[in-house]
CSV table of C-alpha atoms in Angstrom, one decimal:
chain,number,residue,atom,x,y,z
I,3,UNK,CA,9.7,18.3,-29.3
I,4,UNK,CA,7.1,17.2,-26.7
I,5,UNK,CA,7.7,14.0,-24.8
I,6,UNK,CA,6.0,10.7,-26.0
I,7,UNK,CA,4.3,10.3,-22.6
I,8,UNK,CA,2.7,13.7,-22.1
I,9,UNK,CA,0.2,13.8,-19.3
I,10,UNK,CA,-3.6,14.2,-19.7
I,11,UNK,CA,-3.6,17.9,-18.9
I,12,UNK,CA,-1.5,18.5,-22.0
I,13,UNK,CA,-3.0,15.8,-24.2
I,14,UNK,CA,-6.6,16.8,-23.7
I,15,UNK,CA,-6.0,19.9,-25.9
I,16,UNK,CA,-4.9,17.7,-28.7
I,17,UNK,CA,-8.2,15.7,-28.4
I,18,UNK,CA,-6.8,12.1,-28.3
I,19,UNK,CA,-9.0,9.1,-28.0
I,20,UNK,CA,-10.1,7.8,-24.6
I,21,UNK,CA,-8.2,4.6,-25.1
I,22,UNK,CA,-4.9,6.4,-25.8
I,23,UNK,CA,-5.5,8.9,-22.9
I,24,UNK,CA,-5.8,6.0,-20.4
I,25,UNK,CA,-2.8,4.3,-21.8
I,26,UNK,CA,-0.8,7.5,-21.7
I,27,UNK,CA,-1.9,8.1,-18.1
I,28,UNK,CA,-0.9,4.6,-17.1
I,29,UNK,CA,2.5,4.9,-18.7
I,30,UNK,CA,3.0,8.3,-17.0
I,31,UNK,CA,2.1,6.8,-13.6
I,32,UNK,CA,4.3,3.7,-14.1
I,33,UNK,CA,7.4,5.8,-15.1
I,34,UNK,CA,6.9,8.3,-12.4
I,35,UNK,CA,6.5,5.6,-9.8
I,36,UNK,CA,9.7,3.9,-11.0
I,37,UNK,CA,11.6,7.2,-10.9
I,38,UNK,CA,10.5,8.0,-7.4
I,39,UNK,CA,11.0,4.4,-6.2
I,40,UNK,CA,14.7,4.5,-7.3
I,41,UNK,CA,15.3,8.0,-6.0
I,42,UNK,CA,13.5,7.8,-2.7
I,43,UNK,CA,13.9,4.1,-1.7
I,44,UNK,CA,16.0,4.9,1.3
I,45,UNK,CA,13.6,7.6,2.5
I,46,UNK,CA,10.7,5.1,3.0
I,47,UNK,CA,8.9,5.8,-0.3
I,48,UNK,CA,5.4,4.3,0.0
I,49,UNK,CA,3.6,5.2,-3.2
I,50,UNK,CA,2.4,8.2,-5.3
I,51,UNK,CA,-0.9,9.8,-6.1
I,52,UNK,CA,-1.5,12.0,-9.2
I,53,UNK,CA,-4.3,14.6,-9.1
I,54,UNK,CA,-5.1,16.5,-12.2
I,55,UNK,CA,-6.9,19.8,-11.8
I,56,UNK,CA,-7.7,22.4,-14.6
I,57,UNK,CA,-5.0,24.7,-13.3
I,58,UNK,CA,-2.1,22.2,-12.4
I,59,UNK,CA,-1.1,18.6,-11.9
I,60,UNK,CA,-0.5,17.7,-8.3
I,61,UNK,CA,1.8,14.8,-7.5
I,62,UNK,CA,1.6,13.6,-3.9
I,63,UNK,CA,4.5,11.5,-2.7
I,64,UNK,CA,3.8,9.3,0.3
I,65,UNK,CA,6.8,8.5,2.4
I,66,UNK,CA,7.7,7.5,6.0
I,67,UNK,CA,10.6,10.1,6.2
I,68,UNK,CA,9.1,13.2,4.6
I,69,UNK,CA,11.9,15.5,5.9
I,70,UNK,CA,14.4,13.6,3.7
I,71,UNK,CA,12.1,13.8,0.7
I,72,UNK,CA,11.8,17.6,1.1
I,73,UNK,CA,15.6,18.0,1.6
I,74,UNK,CA,17.4,21.0,3.1
I,75,UNK,CA,15.1,24.1,2.7
I,76,UNK,CA,12.9,22.1,0.2
I,77,UNK,CA,15.8,21.8,-2.2
I,78,UNK,CA,15.3,18.1,-3.1
I,79,UNK,CA,11.6,18.3,-3.8
I,80,UNK,CA,12.3,21.3,-6.1
I,81,UNK,CA,14.9,19.3,-8.0
I,82,UNK,CA,12.4,16.4,-8.4
I,83,UNK,CA,9.7,18.9,-9.6
I,84,UNK,CA,12.1,20.3,-12.2
I,85,UNK,CA,13.1,16.7,-13.3
I,86,UNK,CA,9.4,15.6,-13.7
I,87,UNK,CA,8.5,18.8,-15.5
I,88,UNK,CA,11.3,18.5,-18.1
I,89,UNK,CA,10.9,14.7,-18.6
I,90,UNK,CA,7.1,14.8,-19.2
I,91,UNK,CA,6.9,18.1,-21.0
I,92,UNK,CA,4.9,20.1,-18.5
I,93,UNK,CA,4.7,23.8,-18.8
I,94,UNK,CA,6.4,26.0,-16.2
I,95,UNK,CA,4.4,26.0,-12.9
I,96,UNK,CA,1.9,23.5,-14.1
I,97,UNK,CA,3.2,20.6,-12.0
I,98,UNK,CA,3.5,20.6,-8.2
I,99,UNK,CA,5.1,18.0,-5.9
I,100,UNK,CA,4.0,17.4,-2.3
I,101,UNK,CA,5.3,15.1,0.4
I,102,UNK,CA,2.8,13.3,2.7
I,103,UNK,CA,3.7,11.3,5.8
I,104,UNK,CA,2.4,7.8,6.0
I,105,UNK,CA,0.1,7.6,9.0
I,106,UNK,CA,1.1,4.0,10.0
I,107,UNK,CA,4.2,2.6,8.3
I,108,UNK,CA,3.5,-0.8,9.9
I,109,UNK,CA,0.4,-1.2,7.7
I,110,UNK,CA,2.2,-0.1,4.5
I,111,UNK,CA,3.4,-3.1,2.4
I,112,UNK,CA,5.8,-1.0,0.3
I,113,UNK,CA,7.5,0.4,3.3
I,114,UNK,CA,7.8,-3.0,5.0
I,115,UNK,CA,9.2,-4.7,1.8
I,116,UNK,CA,11.8,-1.9,1.5
I,117,UNK,CA,12.7,-2.4,5.2
I,118,UNK,CA,13.1,-6.1,4.7
I,119,UNK,CA,15.2,-5.4,1.6
I,120,UNK,CA,17.7,-3.2,3.5
I,121,UNK,CA,17.9,-5.8,6.3
I,122,UNK,CA,18.8,-8.5,3.8
I,123,UNK,CA,21.4,-6.2,2.1
I,124,UNK,CA,22.8,-5.5,5.5
I,125,UNK,CA,23.5,-9.3,6.0
I,126,UNK,CA,20.8,-10.2,8.5
I,127,UNK,CA,19.7,-13.8,8.5
I,128,UNK,CA,16.5,-14.3,6.4
I,129,UNK,CA,14.5,-16.0,9.1
I,130,UNK,CA,15.3,-13.4,11.7
I,131,UNK,CA,14.6,-10.5,9.3
I,132,UNK,CA,11.3,-11.9,8.2
I,133,UNK,CA,10.0,-12.7,11.7
I,134,UNK,CA,11.0,-9.1,12.8
I,135,UNK,CA,9.0,-7.6,9.9
I,136,UNK,CA,6.1,-10.0,10.6
I,137,UNK,CA,6.0,-9.0,14.3
I,138,UNK,CA,6.2,-5.3,13.6
I,139,UNK,CA,3.3,-5.5,11.1
I,140,UNK,CA,1.1,-7.4,13.6
I,141,UNK,CA,2.0,-5.0,16.5
I,142,UNK,CA,0.8,-2.1,14.4
I,143,UNK,CA,-2.8,-3.4,14.2
I,144,UNK,CA,-2.9,-5.6,11.1
I,145,UNK,CA,-5.4,-8.5,10.9
I,146,UNK,CA,-2.9,-10.8,9.2
I,147,UNK,CA,0.3,-10.8,7.1
I,148,UNK,CA,2.4,-13.0,4.9
I,149,UNK,CA,6.0,-12.6,3.8
I,150,UNK,CA,7.5,-14.8,1.1
I,151,UNK,CA,11.2,-14.7,0.3
I,152,UNK,CA,12.4,-16.8,-2.7
I,153,UNK,CA,15.7,-17.3,-4.4
I,154,UNK,CA,19.2,-18.7,-3.4
I,155,UNK,CA,18.9,-18.3,0.3
I,156,UNK,CA,21.6,-20.7,1.2
I,157,UNK,CA,23.4,-23.1,-1.0
I,158,UNK,CA,23.2,-23.2,-4.8
I,159,UNK,CA,19.5,-24.3,-5.1
I,160,UNK,CA,16.8,-21.7,-5.0
I,161,UNK,CA,13.9,-22.1,-2.6
I,162,UNK,CA,11.0,-20.1,-1.2
I,163,UNK,CA,10.3,-19.5,2.5
I,164,UNK,CA,6.9,-18.4,3.6
I,165,UNK,CA,6.1,-16.7,6.9
I,166,UNK,CA,2.5,-16.1,8.0
I,167,UNK,CA,0.6,-14.7,10.9
I,168,UNK,CA,-3.0,-13.9,11.6
I,169,UNK,CA,-5.9,-14.0,9.1
I,170,UNK,CA,-5.4,-13.7,5.4
I,171,UNK,CA,-7.9,-13.8,2.4
I,172,UNK,CA,-6.8,-14.5,-1.1
I,173,UNK,CA,-9.9,-14.4,-3.3
I,174,UNK,CA,-13.1,-12.4,-3.8
I,175,UNK,CA,-13.7,-8.6,-4.0
I,176,UNK,CA,-12.6,-7.8,-0.5
I,177,UNK,CA,-9.0,-8.6,-1.6
I,178,UNK,CA,-9.0,-5.3,-3.5
I,179,UNK,CA,-9.8,-3.3,-0.4
I,180,UNK,CA,-8.3,-5.3,2.4
I,181,UNK,CA,-5.0,-6.5,1.0
I,182,UNK,CA,-1.9,-4.3,0.7
I,183,UNK,CA,0.9,-6.0,-1.3
I,184,UNK,CA,4.3,-5.2,-2.5
I,185,UNK,CA,7.1,-7.0,-4.4
I,186,UNK,CA,10.8,-6.2,-4.3
I,187,UNK,CA,14.0,-7.6,-5.7
I,188,UNK,CA,17.2,-7.8,-3.6
I,189,UNK,CA,20.5,-8.1,-5.5
I,190,UNK,CA,22.6,-10.1,-3.1
I,191,UNK,CA,26.1,-11.4,-3.8
I,192,UNK,CA,24.9,-15.0,-4.6
I,193,UNK,CA,22.0,-13.9,-6.8
I,194,UNK,CA,18.7,-12.1,-7.0
I,195,UNK,CA,16.2,-12.8,-4.1
I,196,UNK,CA,12.5,-11.9,-4.4
I,197,UNK,CA,10.4,-10.5,-1.6
I,198,UNK,CA,6.6,-10.5,-1.4
I,199,UNK,CA,4.8,-8.8,1.5
I,200,UNK,CA,1.0,-9.0,1.9
I,201,UNK,CA,-0.8,-7.2,4.7
I,202,UNK,CA,-4.5,-7.7,5.6
I,203,UNK,CA,-6.0,-4.5,7.1
I,204,UNK,CA,-8.5,-4.5,9.9
I,205,UNK,CA,-12.1,-3.3,9.3
I,206,UNK,CA,-12.4,0.4,10.4
I,207,UNK,CA,-15.9,1.9,10.3
I,208,UNK,CA,-14.3,5.4,10.2
I,209,UNK,CA,-12.0,4.4,7.3
I,210,UNK,CA,-8.8,5.7,8.9
I,211,UNK,CA,-6.7,2.6,9.4
I,212,UNK,CA,-8.6,0.3,7.1
I,213,UNK,CA,-11.6,-0.1,4.7
I,214,UNK,CA,-15.0,1.2,5.7
I,215,UNK,CA,-16.9,-1.7,4.1
I,216,UNK,CA,-17.0,-4.8,6.3
I,217,UNK,CA,-16.1,-8.2,4.9
I,218,UNK,CA,-19.3,-9.8,3.5
I,219,UNK,CA,-18.9,-13.1,5.5
I,220,UNK,CA,-18.3,-11.3,8.8
I,221,UNK,CA,-20.9,-12.5,11.4
I,222,UNK,CA,-21.8,-10.2,14.3
I,223,UNK,CA,-23.4,-12.0,17.3
I,224,UNK,CA,-25.5,-9.6,19.3
I,225,UNK,CA,-26.3,-10.1,23.0
I,226,UNK,CA,-29.7,-11.6,23.7
I,227,UNK,CA,-32.4,-9.1,24.7
I,228,UNK,CA,-33.5,-9.0,28.3
I,229,UNK,CA,-36.8,-10.9,28.7
I,230,UNK,CA,-39.8,-8.9,29.8
I,231,UNK,CA,-40.9,-10.2,33.2
I,232,UNK,CA,-44.4,-8.8,33.1
I,233,UNK,CA,-45.3,-10.7,29.9
I,234,UNK,CA,-47.3,-13.9,30.4
I,235,UNK,CA,-45.2,-17.0,30.2
I,236,UNK,CA,-46.4,-19.8,28.0
I,237,UNK,CA,-47.6,-22.9,29.9
I,238,UNK,CA,-45.8,-26.0,29.0
I,239,UNK,CA,-47.2,-29.3,30.2
I,240,UNK,CA,-50.5,-31.0,30.4
I,241,UNK,CA,-53.7,-29.1,29.6
I,242,UNK,CA,-55.7,-28.2,32.7
I,243,UNK,CA,-59.5,-28.7,32.7
I,244,UNK,CA,-61.2,-25.4,33.5
């Protein structure tokens, strides 16, 4: 019996409606992301990308420690491939998993949220852990960042602590391109603590470390042009009778 959440490559043959196809794709992505998040949290999991081609479905796992994701002689990634194939009802050889290294983990909100999570689980003080993450993000070329930790930090009453640095935008279309955000839950002894990490990327015309499109309200001030000495200067003062 095929799985309830079969992917688009399988479902297209059954000619389902566009609405159902997008819902099925969304459910597939959400479940896959949750599976990889739980499995690869300690290996710096930083997101997944699904590419569907006529021949096969390619799943690209982004992580900071790709060697751990691959495992010894690629054993772990083969196990994950087999698991995904069986769970989602893919045909043999029609799904392929790849591991991709994150270029700059300091600009990846998911990686930083996980890093903060493990610091708090290790018993590090909240303020110290947050300032450490904040400094690391800013040193890696971010334009601004914000870390919010909320829950029972000390004592019985829950509260939220907010740590900010640099420049941050919260509204408008540029938020979609410039802001990287992640939310994580830490199950500490005294209760559940929530972590939110927001990173604002720097504008990069080449599109490597940040978005290509500049922020609409960015003002560029050009240097004044050199005045041409040969041009006749206007006479300011009284008119002279010729």
